[in-house]
Coordinates of C-alpha atoms in Angstrom, one line a residue:
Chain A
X1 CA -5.7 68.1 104.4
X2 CA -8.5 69.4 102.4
X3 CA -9.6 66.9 99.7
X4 CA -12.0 67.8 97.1
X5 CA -16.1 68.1 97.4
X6 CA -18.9 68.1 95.1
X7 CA -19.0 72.0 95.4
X8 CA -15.3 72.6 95.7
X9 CA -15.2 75.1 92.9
X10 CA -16.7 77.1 94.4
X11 CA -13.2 77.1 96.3
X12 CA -11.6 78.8 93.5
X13 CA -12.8 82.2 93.4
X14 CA -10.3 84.3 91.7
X15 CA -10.4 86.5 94.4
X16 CA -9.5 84.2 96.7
X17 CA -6.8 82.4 94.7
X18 CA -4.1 82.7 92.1
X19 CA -4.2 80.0 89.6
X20 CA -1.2 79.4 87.1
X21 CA -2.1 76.5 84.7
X22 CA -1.7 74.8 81.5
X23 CA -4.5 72.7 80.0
X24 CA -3.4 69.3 81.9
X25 CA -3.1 71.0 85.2
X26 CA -3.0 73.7 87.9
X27 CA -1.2 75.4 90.4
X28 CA -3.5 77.5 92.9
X29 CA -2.3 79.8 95.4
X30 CA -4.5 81.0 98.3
X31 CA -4.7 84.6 98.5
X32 CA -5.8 87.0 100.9
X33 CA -5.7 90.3 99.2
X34 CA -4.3 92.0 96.0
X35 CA -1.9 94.6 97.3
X36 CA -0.8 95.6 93.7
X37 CA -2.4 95.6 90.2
X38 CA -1.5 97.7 87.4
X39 CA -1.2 97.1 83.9
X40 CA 2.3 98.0 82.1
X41 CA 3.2 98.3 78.8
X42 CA 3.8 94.6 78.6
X43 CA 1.6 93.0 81.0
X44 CA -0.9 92.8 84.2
X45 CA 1.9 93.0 86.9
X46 CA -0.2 92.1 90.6
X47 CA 1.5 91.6 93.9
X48 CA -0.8 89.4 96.3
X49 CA -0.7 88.6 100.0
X50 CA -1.2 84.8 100.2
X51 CA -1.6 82.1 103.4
X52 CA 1.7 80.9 104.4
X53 CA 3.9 81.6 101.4
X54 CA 4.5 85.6 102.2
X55 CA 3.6 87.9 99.4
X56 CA 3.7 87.1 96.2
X57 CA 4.6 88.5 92.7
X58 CA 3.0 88.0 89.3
X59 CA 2.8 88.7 86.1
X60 CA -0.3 88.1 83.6
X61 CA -1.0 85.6 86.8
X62 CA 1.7 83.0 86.3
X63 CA 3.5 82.9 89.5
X64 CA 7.2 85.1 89.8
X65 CA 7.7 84.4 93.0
X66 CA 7.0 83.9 96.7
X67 CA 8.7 85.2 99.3
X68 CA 8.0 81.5 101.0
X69 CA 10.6 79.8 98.4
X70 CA 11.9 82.7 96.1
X71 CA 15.4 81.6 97.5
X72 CA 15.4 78.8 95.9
X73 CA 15.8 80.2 92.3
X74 CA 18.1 83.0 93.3
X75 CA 20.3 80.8 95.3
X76 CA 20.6 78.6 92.4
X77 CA 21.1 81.2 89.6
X78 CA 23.8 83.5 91.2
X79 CA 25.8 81.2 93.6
X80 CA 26.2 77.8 90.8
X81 CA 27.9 80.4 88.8
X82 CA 29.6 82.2 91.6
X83 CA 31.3 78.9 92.9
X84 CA 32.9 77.8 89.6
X85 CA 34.4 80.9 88.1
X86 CA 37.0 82.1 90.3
X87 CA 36.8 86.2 89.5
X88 CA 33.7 87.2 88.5
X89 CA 34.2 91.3 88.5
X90 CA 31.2 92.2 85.7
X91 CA 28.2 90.5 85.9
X92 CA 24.8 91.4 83.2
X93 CA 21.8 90.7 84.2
X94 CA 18.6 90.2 81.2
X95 CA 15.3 90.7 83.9
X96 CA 15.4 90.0 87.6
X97 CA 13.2 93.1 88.2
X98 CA 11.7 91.8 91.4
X99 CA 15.9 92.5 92.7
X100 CA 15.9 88.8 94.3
X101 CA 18.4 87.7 91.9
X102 CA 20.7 91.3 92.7
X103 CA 20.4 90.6 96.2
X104 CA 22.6 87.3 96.0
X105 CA 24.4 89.1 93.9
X106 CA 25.6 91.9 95.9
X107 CA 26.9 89.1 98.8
X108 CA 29.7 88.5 96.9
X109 CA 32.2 91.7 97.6
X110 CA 34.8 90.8 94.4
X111 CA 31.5 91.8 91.9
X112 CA 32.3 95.1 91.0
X113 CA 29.6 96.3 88.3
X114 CA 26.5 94.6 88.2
X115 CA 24.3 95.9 84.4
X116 CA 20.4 95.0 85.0
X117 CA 18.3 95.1 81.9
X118 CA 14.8 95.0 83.0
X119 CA 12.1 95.8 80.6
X120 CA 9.1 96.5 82.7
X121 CA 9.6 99.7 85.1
X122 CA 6.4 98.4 86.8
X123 CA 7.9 94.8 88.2
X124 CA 11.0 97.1 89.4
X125 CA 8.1 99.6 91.3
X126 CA 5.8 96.9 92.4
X127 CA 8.6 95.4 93.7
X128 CA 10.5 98.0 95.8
X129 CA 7.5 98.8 97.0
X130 CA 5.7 95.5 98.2
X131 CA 8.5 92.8 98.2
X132 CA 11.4 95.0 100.2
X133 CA 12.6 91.5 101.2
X134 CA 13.5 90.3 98.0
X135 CA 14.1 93.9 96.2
X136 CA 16.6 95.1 98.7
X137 CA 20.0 95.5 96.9
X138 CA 18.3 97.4 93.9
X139 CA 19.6 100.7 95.1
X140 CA 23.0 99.3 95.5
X141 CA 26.2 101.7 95.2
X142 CA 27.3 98.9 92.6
X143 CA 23.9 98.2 90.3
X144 CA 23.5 100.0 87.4
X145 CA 19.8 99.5 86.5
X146 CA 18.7 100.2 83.2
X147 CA 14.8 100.1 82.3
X148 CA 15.4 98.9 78.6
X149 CA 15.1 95.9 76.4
X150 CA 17.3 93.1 76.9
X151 CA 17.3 92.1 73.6
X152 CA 18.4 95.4 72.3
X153 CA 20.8 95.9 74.7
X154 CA 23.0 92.7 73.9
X155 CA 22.7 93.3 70.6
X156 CA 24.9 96.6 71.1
X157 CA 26.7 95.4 74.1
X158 CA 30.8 95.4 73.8
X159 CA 32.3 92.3 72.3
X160 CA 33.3 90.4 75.7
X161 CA 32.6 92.7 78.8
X162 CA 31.0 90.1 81.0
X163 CA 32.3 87.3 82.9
X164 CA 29.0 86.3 84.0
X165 CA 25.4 87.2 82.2
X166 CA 22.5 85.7 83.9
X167 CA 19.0 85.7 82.3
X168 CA 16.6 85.7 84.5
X169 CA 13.3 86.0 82.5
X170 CA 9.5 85.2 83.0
X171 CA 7.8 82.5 80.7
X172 CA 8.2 82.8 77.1
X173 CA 4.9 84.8 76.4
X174 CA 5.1 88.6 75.7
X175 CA 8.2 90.6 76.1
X176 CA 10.6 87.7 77.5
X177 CA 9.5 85.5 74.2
X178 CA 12.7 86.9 72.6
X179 CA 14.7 85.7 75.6
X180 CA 14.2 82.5 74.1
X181 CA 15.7 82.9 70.8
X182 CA 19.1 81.8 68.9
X183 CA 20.0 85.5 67.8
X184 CA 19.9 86.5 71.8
X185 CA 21.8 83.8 72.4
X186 CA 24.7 84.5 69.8
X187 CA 24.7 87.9 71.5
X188 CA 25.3 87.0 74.9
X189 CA 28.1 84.7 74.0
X190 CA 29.5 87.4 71.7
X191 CA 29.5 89.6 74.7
X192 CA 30.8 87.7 77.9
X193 CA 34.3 87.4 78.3
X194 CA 36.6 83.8 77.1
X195 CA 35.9 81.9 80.7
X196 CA 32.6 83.3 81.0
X197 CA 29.5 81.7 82.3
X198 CA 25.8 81.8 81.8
X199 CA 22.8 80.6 83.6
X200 CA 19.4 81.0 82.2
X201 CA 16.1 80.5 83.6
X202 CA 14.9 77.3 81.3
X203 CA 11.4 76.7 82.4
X204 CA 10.0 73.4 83.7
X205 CA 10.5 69.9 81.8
X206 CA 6.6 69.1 82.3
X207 CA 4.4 71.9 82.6
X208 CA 6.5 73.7 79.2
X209 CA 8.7 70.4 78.0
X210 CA 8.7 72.2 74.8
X211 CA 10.1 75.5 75.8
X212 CA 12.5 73.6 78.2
X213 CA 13.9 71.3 74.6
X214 CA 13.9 73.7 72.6
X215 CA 16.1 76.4 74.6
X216 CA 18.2 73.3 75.7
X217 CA 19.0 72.8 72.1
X218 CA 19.1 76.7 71.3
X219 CA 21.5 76.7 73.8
X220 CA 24.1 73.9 72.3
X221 CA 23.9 75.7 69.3
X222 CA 25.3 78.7 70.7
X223 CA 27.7 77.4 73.3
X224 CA 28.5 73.5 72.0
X225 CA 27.1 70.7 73.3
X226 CA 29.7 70.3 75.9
X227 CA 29.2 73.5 77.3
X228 CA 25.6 73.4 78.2
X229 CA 24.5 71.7 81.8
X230 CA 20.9 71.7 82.8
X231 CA 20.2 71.8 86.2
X232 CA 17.1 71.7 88.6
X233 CA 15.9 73.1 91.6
X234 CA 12.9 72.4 94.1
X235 CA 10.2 75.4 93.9
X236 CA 6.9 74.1 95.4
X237 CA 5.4 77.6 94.2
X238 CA 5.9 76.6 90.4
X239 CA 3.3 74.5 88.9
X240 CA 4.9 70.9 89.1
X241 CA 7.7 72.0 91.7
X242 CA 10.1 71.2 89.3
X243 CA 12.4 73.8 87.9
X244 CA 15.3 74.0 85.3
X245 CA 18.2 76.7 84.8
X246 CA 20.7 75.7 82.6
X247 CA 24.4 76.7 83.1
X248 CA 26.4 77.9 79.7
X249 CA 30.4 78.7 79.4
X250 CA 32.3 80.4 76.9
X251 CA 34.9 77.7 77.0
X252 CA 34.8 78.3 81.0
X253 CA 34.8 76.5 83.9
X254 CA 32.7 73.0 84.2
X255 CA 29.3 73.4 86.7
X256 CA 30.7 70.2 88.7
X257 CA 34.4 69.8 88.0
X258 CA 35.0 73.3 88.8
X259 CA 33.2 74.1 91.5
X260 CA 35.5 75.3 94.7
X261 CA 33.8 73.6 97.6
X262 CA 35.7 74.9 100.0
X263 CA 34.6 78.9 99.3
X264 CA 31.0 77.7 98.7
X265 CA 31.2 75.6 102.2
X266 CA 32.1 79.1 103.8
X267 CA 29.9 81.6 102.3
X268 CA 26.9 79.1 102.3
X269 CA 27.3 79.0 106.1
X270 CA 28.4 82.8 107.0
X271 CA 25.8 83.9 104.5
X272 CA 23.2 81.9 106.3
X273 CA 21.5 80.6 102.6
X274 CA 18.5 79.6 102.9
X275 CA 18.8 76.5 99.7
X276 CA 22.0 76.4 98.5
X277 CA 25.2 74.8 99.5
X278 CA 28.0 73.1 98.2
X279 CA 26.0 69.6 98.1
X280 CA 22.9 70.7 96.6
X281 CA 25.0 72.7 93.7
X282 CA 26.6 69.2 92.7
X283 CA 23.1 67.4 93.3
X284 CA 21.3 69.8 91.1
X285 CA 23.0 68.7 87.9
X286 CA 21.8 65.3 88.4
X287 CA 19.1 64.6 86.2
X288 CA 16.6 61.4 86.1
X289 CA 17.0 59.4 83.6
X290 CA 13.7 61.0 81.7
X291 CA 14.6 64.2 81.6
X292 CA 17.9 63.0 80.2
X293 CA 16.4 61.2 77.5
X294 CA 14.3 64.7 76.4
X295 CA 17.5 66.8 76.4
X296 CA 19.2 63.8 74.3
X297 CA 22.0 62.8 76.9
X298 CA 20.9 59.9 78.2
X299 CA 23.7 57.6 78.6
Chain B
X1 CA 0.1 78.6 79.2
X2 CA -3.8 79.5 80.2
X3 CA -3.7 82.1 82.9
X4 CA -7.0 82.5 85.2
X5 CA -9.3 85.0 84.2
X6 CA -12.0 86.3 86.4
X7 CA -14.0 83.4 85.5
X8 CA -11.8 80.7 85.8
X9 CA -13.3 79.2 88.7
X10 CA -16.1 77.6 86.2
X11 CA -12.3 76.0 84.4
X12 CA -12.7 73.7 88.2
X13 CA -15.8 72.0 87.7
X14 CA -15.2 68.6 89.9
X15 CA -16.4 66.6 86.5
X16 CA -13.2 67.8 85.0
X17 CA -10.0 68.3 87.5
X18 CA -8.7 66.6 90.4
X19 CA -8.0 68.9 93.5
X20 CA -5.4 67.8 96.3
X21 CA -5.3 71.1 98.4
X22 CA -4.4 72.1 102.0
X23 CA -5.7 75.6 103.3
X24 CA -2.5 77.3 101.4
X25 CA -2.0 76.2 98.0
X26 CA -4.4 73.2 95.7
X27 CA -2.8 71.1 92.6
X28 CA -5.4 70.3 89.9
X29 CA -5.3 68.0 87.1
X30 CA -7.7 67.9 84.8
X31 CA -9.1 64.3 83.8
X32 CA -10.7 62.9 80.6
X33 CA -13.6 60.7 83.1
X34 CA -14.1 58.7 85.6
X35 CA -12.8 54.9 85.0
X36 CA -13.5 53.6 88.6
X37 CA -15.0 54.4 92.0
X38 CA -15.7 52.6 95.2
X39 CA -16.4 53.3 98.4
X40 CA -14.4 50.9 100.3
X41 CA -14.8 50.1 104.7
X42 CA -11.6 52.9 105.0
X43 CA -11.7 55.4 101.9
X44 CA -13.4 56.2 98.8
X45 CA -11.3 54.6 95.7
X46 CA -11.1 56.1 92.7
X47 CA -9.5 56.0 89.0
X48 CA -9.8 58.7 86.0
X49 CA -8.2 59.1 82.8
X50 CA -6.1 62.3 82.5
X51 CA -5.1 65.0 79.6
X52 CA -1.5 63.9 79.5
X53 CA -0.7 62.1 82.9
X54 CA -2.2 59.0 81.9
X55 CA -4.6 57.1 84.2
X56 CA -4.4 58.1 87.9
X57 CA -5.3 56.7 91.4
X58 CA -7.0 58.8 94.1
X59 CA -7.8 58.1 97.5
X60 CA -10.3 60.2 99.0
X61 CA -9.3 62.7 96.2
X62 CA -5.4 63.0 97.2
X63 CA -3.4 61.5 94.1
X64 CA -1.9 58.2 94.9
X65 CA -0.2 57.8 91.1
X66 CA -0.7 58.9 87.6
X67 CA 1.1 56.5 85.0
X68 CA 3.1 60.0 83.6
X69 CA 4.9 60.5 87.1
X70 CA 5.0 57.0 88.8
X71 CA 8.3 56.0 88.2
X72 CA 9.9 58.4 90.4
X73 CA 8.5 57.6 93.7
X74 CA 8.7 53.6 92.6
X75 CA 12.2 53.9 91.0
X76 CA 13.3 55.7 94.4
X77 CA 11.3 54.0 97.0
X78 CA 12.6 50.3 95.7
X79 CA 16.3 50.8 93.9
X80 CA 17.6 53.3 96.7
X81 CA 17.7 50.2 99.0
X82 CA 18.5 47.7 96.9
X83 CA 21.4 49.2 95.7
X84 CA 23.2 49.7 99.1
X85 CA 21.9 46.7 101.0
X86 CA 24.2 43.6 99.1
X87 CA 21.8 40.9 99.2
X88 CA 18.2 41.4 99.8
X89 CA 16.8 38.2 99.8
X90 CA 13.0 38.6 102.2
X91 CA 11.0 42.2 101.8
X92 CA 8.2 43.1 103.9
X93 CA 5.8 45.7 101.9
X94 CA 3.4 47.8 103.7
X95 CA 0.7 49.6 101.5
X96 CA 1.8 49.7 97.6
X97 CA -1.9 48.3 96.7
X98 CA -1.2 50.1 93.1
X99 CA 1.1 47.4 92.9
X100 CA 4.2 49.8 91.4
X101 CA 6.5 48.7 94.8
X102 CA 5.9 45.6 93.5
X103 CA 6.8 45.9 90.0
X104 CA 10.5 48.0 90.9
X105 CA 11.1 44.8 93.0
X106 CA 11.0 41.6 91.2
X107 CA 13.1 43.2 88.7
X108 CA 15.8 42.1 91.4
X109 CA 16.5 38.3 90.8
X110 CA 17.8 38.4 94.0
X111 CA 15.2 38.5 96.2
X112 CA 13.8 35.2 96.6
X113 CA 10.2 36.7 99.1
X114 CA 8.1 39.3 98.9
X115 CA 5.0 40.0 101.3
X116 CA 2.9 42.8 100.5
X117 CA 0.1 43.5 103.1
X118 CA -2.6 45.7 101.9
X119 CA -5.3 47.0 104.1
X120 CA -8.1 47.4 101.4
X121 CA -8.7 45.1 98.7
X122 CA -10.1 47.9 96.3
X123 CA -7.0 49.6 96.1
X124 CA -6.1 46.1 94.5
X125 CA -9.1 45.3 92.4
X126 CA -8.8 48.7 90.6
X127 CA -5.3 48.9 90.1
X128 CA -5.5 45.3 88.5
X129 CA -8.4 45.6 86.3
X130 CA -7.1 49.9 85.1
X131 CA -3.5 50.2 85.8
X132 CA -2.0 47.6 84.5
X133 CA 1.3 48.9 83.6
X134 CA 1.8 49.9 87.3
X135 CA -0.4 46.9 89.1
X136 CA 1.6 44.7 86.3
X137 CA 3.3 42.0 88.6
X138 CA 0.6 41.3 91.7
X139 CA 0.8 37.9 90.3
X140 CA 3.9 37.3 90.6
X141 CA 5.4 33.8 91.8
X142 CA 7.6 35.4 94.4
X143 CA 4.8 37.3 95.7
X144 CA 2.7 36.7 99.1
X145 CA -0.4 39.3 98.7
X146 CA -2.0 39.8 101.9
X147 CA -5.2 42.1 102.5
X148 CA -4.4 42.8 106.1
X149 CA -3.8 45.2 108.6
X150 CA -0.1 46.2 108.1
X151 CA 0.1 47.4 111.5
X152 CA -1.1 44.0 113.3
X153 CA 0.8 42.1 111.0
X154 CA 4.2 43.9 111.9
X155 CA 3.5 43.3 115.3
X156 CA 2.7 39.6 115.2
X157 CA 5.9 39.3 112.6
X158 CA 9.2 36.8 113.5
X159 CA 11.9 38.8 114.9
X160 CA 15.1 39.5 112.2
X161 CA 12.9 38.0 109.6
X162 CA 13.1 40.7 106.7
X163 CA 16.1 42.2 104.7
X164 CA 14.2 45.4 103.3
X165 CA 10.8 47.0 104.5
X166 CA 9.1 49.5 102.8
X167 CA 6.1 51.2 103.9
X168 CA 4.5 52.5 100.7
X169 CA 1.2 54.6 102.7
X170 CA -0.6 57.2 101.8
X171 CA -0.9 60.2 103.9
X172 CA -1.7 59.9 107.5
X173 CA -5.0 60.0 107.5
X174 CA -7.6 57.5 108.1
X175 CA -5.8 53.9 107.5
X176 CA -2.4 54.9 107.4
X177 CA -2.4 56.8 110.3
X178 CA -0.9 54.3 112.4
X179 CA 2.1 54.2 109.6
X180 CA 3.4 57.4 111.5
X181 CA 3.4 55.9 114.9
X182 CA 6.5 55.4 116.9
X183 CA 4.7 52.1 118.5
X184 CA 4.5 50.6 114.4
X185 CA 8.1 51.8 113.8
X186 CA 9.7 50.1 116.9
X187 CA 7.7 46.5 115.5
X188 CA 9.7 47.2 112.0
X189 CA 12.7 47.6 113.8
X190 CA 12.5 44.7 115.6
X191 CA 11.5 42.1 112.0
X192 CA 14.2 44.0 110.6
X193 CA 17.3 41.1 110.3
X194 CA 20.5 43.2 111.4
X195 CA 22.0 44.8 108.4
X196 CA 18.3 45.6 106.7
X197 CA 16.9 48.7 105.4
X198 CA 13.6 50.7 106.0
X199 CA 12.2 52.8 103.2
X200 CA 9.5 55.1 103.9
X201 CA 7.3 57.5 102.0
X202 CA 7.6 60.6 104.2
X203 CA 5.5 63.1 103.3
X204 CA 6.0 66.8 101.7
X205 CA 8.3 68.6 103.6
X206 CA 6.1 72.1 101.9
X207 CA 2.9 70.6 101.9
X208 CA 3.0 68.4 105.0
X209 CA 5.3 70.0 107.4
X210 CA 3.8 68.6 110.3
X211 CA 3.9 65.0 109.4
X212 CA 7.5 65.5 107.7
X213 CA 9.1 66.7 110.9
X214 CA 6.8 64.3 112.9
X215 CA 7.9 61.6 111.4
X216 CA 12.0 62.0 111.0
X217 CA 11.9 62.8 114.5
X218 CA 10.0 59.3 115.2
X219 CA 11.9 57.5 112.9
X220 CA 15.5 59.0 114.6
X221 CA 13.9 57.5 118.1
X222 CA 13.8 54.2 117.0
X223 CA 16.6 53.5 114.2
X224 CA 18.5 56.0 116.1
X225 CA 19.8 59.4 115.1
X226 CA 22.9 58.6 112.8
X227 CA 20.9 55.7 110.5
X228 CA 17.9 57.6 109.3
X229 CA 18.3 59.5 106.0
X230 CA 15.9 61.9 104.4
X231 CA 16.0 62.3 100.8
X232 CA 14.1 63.8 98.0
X233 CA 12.3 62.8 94.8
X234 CA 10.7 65.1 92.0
X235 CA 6.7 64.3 91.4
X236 CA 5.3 66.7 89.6
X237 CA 1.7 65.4 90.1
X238 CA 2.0 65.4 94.3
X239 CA 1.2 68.7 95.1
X240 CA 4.5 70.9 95.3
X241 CA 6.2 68.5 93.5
X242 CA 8.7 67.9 96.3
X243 CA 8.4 64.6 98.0
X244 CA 10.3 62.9 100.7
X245 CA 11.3 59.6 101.5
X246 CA 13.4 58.2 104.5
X247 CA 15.9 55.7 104.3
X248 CA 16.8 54.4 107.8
X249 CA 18.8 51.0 108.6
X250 CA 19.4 48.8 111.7
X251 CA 23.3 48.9 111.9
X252 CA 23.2 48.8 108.0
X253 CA 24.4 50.1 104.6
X254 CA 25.1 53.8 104.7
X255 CA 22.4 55.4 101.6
X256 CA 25.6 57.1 99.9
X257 CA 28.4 55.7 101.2
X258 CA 27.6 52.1 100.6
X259 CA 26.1 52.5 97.1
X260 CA 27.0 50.0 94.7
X261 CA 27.5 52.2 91.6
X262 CA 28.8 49.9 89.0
X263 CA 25.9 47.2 89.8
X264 CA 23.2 50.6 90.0
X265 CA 24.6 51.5 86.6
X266 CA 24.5 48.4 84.9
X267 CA 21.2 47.4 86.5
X268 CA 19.8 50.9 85.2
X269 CA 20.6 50.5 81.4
X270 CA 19.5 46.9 81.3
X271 CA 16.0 47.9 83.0
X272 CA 16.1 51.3 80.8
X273 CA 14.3 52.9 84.4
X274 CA 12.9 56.1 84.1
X275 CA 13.7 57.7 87.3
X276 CA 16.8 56.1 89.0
X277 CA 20.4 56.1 88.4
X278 CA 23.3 56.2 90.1
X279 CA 23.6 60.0 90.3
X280 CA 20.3 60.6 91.2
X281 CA 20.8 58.3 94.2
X282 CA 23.5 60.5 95.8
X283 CA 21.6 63.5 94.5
X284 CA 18.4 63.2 96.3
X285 CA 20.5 62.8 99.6
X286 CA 22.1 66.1 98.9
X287 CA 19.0 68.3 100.8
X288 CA 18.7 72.3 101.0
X289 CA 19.7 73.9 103.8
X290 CA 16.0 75.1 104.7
X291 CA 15.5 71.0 104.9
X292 CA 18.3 70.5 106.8
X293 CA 17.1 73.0 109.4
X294 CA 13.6 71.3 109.3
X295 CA 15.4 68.1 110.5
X296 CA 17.3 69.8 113.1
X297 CA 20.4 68.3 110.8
X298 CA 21.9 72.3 109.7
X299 CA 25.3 72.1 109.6

């Protein structure tokens, strides 16, 4: 282990590492080359090689993901859902253009449309090109994938059409800012289907505790207070490691209650998953006592 | 959220952040000043006041504790035993000179000694005289405070003389080396009364692989394959924020199966912890399947 010298600055030489901070701390990722840089519409979109985490993706360098733990968030977005509705057949999907979160997707054969909304063409092309391992299902027979805003497209989406919507957004700067609001909210609920289910992308309790409260209570406003379950997952590649999504119903199934061991004990194990299974989908909803106390539930 | 521009390097002057890196990936966090330092016969020993984590310890520049994040490794390392082992009446402390181990304990009226061996007396002396919240019950009655060598003193210790060890180290480098050994582990085993419980700070299974696996797989030889138990705790200030500890027993309390829940639940409210509950106990036992697969333990 490395520890820190008089001159260890000098260790951070942006074009040696990727550095995804706030103004208490920082996350630095060792690269060894940029394989992808171009600036979109939206953003600076970059795909790096690192040491030991595979390549990586990000945007406006905060960190997307690394193919070294990037199953870690899809696992937990797609299959917590997967495992407590019993027939999810149309699934929406707000982001996700990197395809990691399609790919789990797609292992389930009773999906039969899947509706990506991606804003940013150039995540979807950086992507396919440079992260084939985690982009591989986006030219699947069953994805419709639209380049378009989310926001927008909810807004005009049929009244219930989804049994499962899944937003999987970057951090609450620039274009995904939106995905963070009540009146996006109202329009996802207004278009999943009675039984449906949500899960979100809700950022991490300490490096954005404010982002992370204030969608938790966005999200009880829109669903009920009963109907919204914050969950976390491991992802050493985030800043802190610590990572929320928060599972929503439309008067569906519960996260825990519901979940059908049995089918998630099976697919977990023929899938070969690399993070989830059934025990670390019930674990995940367990929260300390702190984080708790900042969503308001602490018993 | 600050993102690194091409100067940010200057953002990691060593007057201002902390860095605990490996060759792959660093965690920063920046710091207000230096309260303490001290080169002490085994490490250097310092203190600094943080932006938003509170005071923190460092040995040789690896983060021992910040007051922000504390509670989890504490809460987990202490109530995880104490809530499956039925009467803990002697403990056996190795390490914990921050004096947190300490504090989680002697909330436990039941436990009648406590004897904490400490290899360096600065460790101590500055987590007395600048953490006090953490270093807050050193003085305890109950307490024996030794500033020995942990290792000699376990294997000069009474057979069966100890309900609960926990061996609270840093990582294994310099001092604490010999807290990974198989020869230290097979001298707990054998002051371990029949029943008692071994808890163990084990390293990041991301950011330590090498000492993770070590270390189960030294810990299996000894306590023996089916009574050691890996489990995980969120620190957001240890880099990758996902930290292990081991639970193993000589013929005792199974980590999940024997947990007292009501008496964890009741104990919890009265204390008002900030980590632990009773949830979070089974949760952290619950690993991914990448873990799992680590550990040889896949299923």
């Amino acid at each position: 282990m490395m520890t820190s010298e008089p001159n260890a600055s000098s260790q951070f030489d942006p074009a040696q590492w990727v550095i995804d901070s706030n103004d208490k701390m920082a996350l630095s990722i060792r690269i060894r080359e940029c394989l992808f840089q171009e600036q979109s519409p939206y953003q600076t979109v970059e795909v790096f090689d690192t040491y030991g985490n595979g390549k990586m993706l990000t945007i406006d360098r905060m960190v997307m993901c690394t193919e070294a733990d990037e199953a870690s968030y899809h696992d937990m977005l797609v299959h917590v859902p997967m495992f407590t509705h019993p027939n999810v057949r149309d699934v929406l999907v707000i982001g996700a253009g990197d395809g990691g979160t399609i790919r789990e997707l797609v292992r389930h054969p009773g999906i039969e449309r899947i509706t990506m909304v991606e804003i940013d063409e150039v995540v979807v092309r950086a992507s396919k090109q440079f992260l084939p391992t985690i982009s591989s299902a986006l030219e699947h027979p069953k994805l419709n994938l639209l380049i378009d805003d989310g926001i927008k497209f909810v807004k005009e989406a049929k009244d219930e059409s989804y049994d499962l919507v899944i937003i999987d957004s970057s951090d609450p700067v620039g274009p995904s800012e939106g995905l963070f609001s009540k009146a996006f909210y109202q329009d996802v609920y207004r278009c999943l289907r009675v039984g449906g289910v949500v899960t979100v992308q809700s950022e991490s309790p300490i490096f954005n505790p404010k982002a992370f409260v204030e969608l938790n209570q966005c999200l009880k406003e829109v669903f009920g207070i009963d109907r919204v379950h914050c969950y976390l997952v491991f992802i050493p590649m985030y800043p802190t490691g610590m990572w929320s999504l928060t599972y929503c119903s439309k008067q569906g199934p519960h996260p825990v209650e519901d979940l059908d061991c049995n089918r998630a004990a099976q697919f977990t194990k023929e899938q070969d998953l690399r993070y989830y299974n059934a025990d670390v989908h019930k674990a995940a909803f367990c929260l300390p006592t702190y984080i708790q106390k900042m969503l308001g539930q602490a018993y």
